Amino acid sequence: MFSAGHLLPLLLAFVVHTSTVLARPHSYAVWAADSATKRGQGNGLSSSGQPSVSYEHGELQWGLRQLYERTGNKTYYNYIVSGANNIVYDNGTVHGGYTISDYSLDPVRTGPTFLYLYSRTKQAKWKTAADIFRGQLNGHPRTAEGQFWHKLRYFNQGWLDGIYMGDVFYAQYTKDFQPTNATAWADIAAQFTLIYRNTLQAPGSANYTGLLYHGYDYSHTAVWASPDRGHSPEIWDRALGWYFMAMVDVLDIFPESNSGYASIQNILRALAPKLRDAADLKSGVWWLVMTQPGRAQNYFESSGTAMFVYSLLKGVRMGYIPDSDGSIVKAAKKAYQYMIANWVVANPDGTMDWTSTVEVGSLSGNGTFEYYVGVPTALNDLKGVAAFLLASLEYERL
């Protein structure tokens, strides 16, 4: 038997422990960032501890940079520096599996981190590292129209993913070092407009959304290429999410006086209402395969949803997207509430888990519905965690 004197400390300990476990932080952005960094995610190292140039790390570092600028907490800045140092030697050489001859746009997503660190420190290594990626773009293979191939091994293919991976860096580099390079600005705008024109779902198509297919094959040789423009058969949410994030981020960088600015903004303004309308009516979030809503095995996917929330809220906040009736912000807020109620899981150690992010989506196969829904989801997949951090930053600005 316990006496009252013995029970009181036990009860107090239980109350303290319970409050620690159940407490929700004031900021979900901070919670997401702290959880990811505590797990060692996005630090320039692979799961086995080897240096790794990863677009996912670049995505997280983009969010950490904004969080540092919002909070002044230098822990986030130091984490970015540490992660970048893991993949760049002191002489500026990018290592960690990066090979320019692969001509892949994915690694270039770490480039904005190099530019950011150079702007703050003026350390030559960061300029050298950025120059390497910029040099890759000079020789990167293209379609006859001028679209960057997603990777050398994907012959004549443009993917929505690649716009986010390559062109935010391309724009920031041009602004920082070649602001009067009209050829470069025109090329950047062309990357957005070419992919838009070649992947836009045509009116009258089955399951019409008016949004963009995952990618296209200009040569029409891929097994999935459509007869008309060579586009893939389905609209995959995360590919579209990458493209939306690229638009709202590159408009921050692009000179407004340049005609390319209006070209990109007009695409964003055309697509944003269609994206709003493609959300599931009840939940407010978006299906993995957006051209097959409600079909068996399809599901609500978390990374694409977070990317859409970030893009819509930022687009409205910055004036890139008109929202006179408030319906776009309302839709994004509804989706955000679903995210925190269903995909955020509190852990006893004070971190949060993030669920329902699909591991990968590729056009290396047949691009069918069955392919997309057959890819497993992963707990705390950084592509989703980083997108949730970005979405939370925008939601908390409201």
PDB file of C-alpha atoms in Angstrom, residues 62 65 108 110-122 126-127 129-131 133-134 168-177 253:
ATOM      1  CA  TRP A  62      15.084  25.893 -48.176  1.00  0.00           C
ATOM      2  CA  ARG A  65      16.579  28.968 -44.169  1.00  0.00           C
ATOM      3  CA  VAL A 108      21.026  20.882 -58.775  1.00  0.00           C
ATOM      4  CA  THR A 110      21.097  21.747 -53.540  1.00  0.00           C
ATOM      5  CA  GLY A 111      22.461  24.691 -55.548  1.00  0.00           C
ATOM      6  CA  PRO A 112      20.266  27.348 -53.913  1.00  0.00           C
ATOM      7  CA  THR A 113      21.900  26.425 -50.598  1.00  0.00           C
ATOM      8  CA  PHE A 114      25.346  27.147 -52.070  1.00  0.00           C
ATOM      9  CA  LEU A 115      24.150  30.503 -53.382  1.00  0.00           C
ATOM     10  CA  TYR A 116      22.576  31.374 -50.040  1.00  0.00           C
ATOM     11  CA  LEU A 117      25.750  30.560 -48.135  1.00  0.00           C
ATOM     12  CA  TYR A 118      27.886  32.523 -50.593  1.00  0.00           C
ATOM     13  CA  SER A 119      25.616  35.550 -50.200  1.00  0.00           C
ATOM     14  CA  ARG A 120      26.107  35.416 -46.435  1.00  0.00           C
ATOM     15  CA  THR A 121      29.760  34.416 -46.129  1.00  0.00           C
ATOM     16  CA  LYS A 122      31.439  35.306 -49.462  1.00  0.00           C
ATOM     17  CA  TRP A 126      30.238  28.152 -52.312  1.00  0.00           C
ATOM     18  CA  LYS A 127      30.601  30.184 -55.516  1.00  0.00           C
ATOM     19  CA  ALA A 129      30.228  24.775 -56.106  1.00  0.00           C
ATOM     20  CA  ALA A 130      27.438  26.849 -57.672  1.00  0.00           C
ATOM     21  CA  ASP A 131      29.571  27.384 -60.781  1.00  0.00           C
ATOM     22  CA  PHE A 133      26.022  23.261 -61.333  1.00  0.00           C
ATOM     23  CA  ARG A 134      25.712  26.258 -63.620  1.00  0.00           C
ATOM     24  CA  VAL A 168      14.990  27.887 -59.064  1.00  0.00           C
ATOM     25  CA  PHE A 169      18.769  27.552 -58.900  1.00  0.00           C
ATOM     26  CA  TYR A 170      19.141  28.738 -62.501  1.00  0.00           C
ATOM     27  CA  ALA A 171      17.144  31.873 -61.706  1.00  0.00           C
ATOM     28  CA  GLN A 172      18.938  32.670 -58.451  1.00  0.00           C
ATOM     29  CA  TYR A 173      22.349  32.201 -60.069  1.00  0.00           C
ATOM     30  CA  THR A 174      21.347  34.505 -62.909  1.00  0.00           C
ATOM     31  CA  LYS A 175      20.060  37.156 -60.512  1.00  0.00           C
ATOM     32  CA  ASP A 176      23.185  36.999 -58.352  1.00  0.00           C
ATOM     33  CA  PHE A 177      25.874  36.925 -61.052  1.00  0.00           C
ATOM     34  CA  ILE A 253      13.616  35.934 -58.057  1.00  0.00           C
TER      35      ILE A 253
END
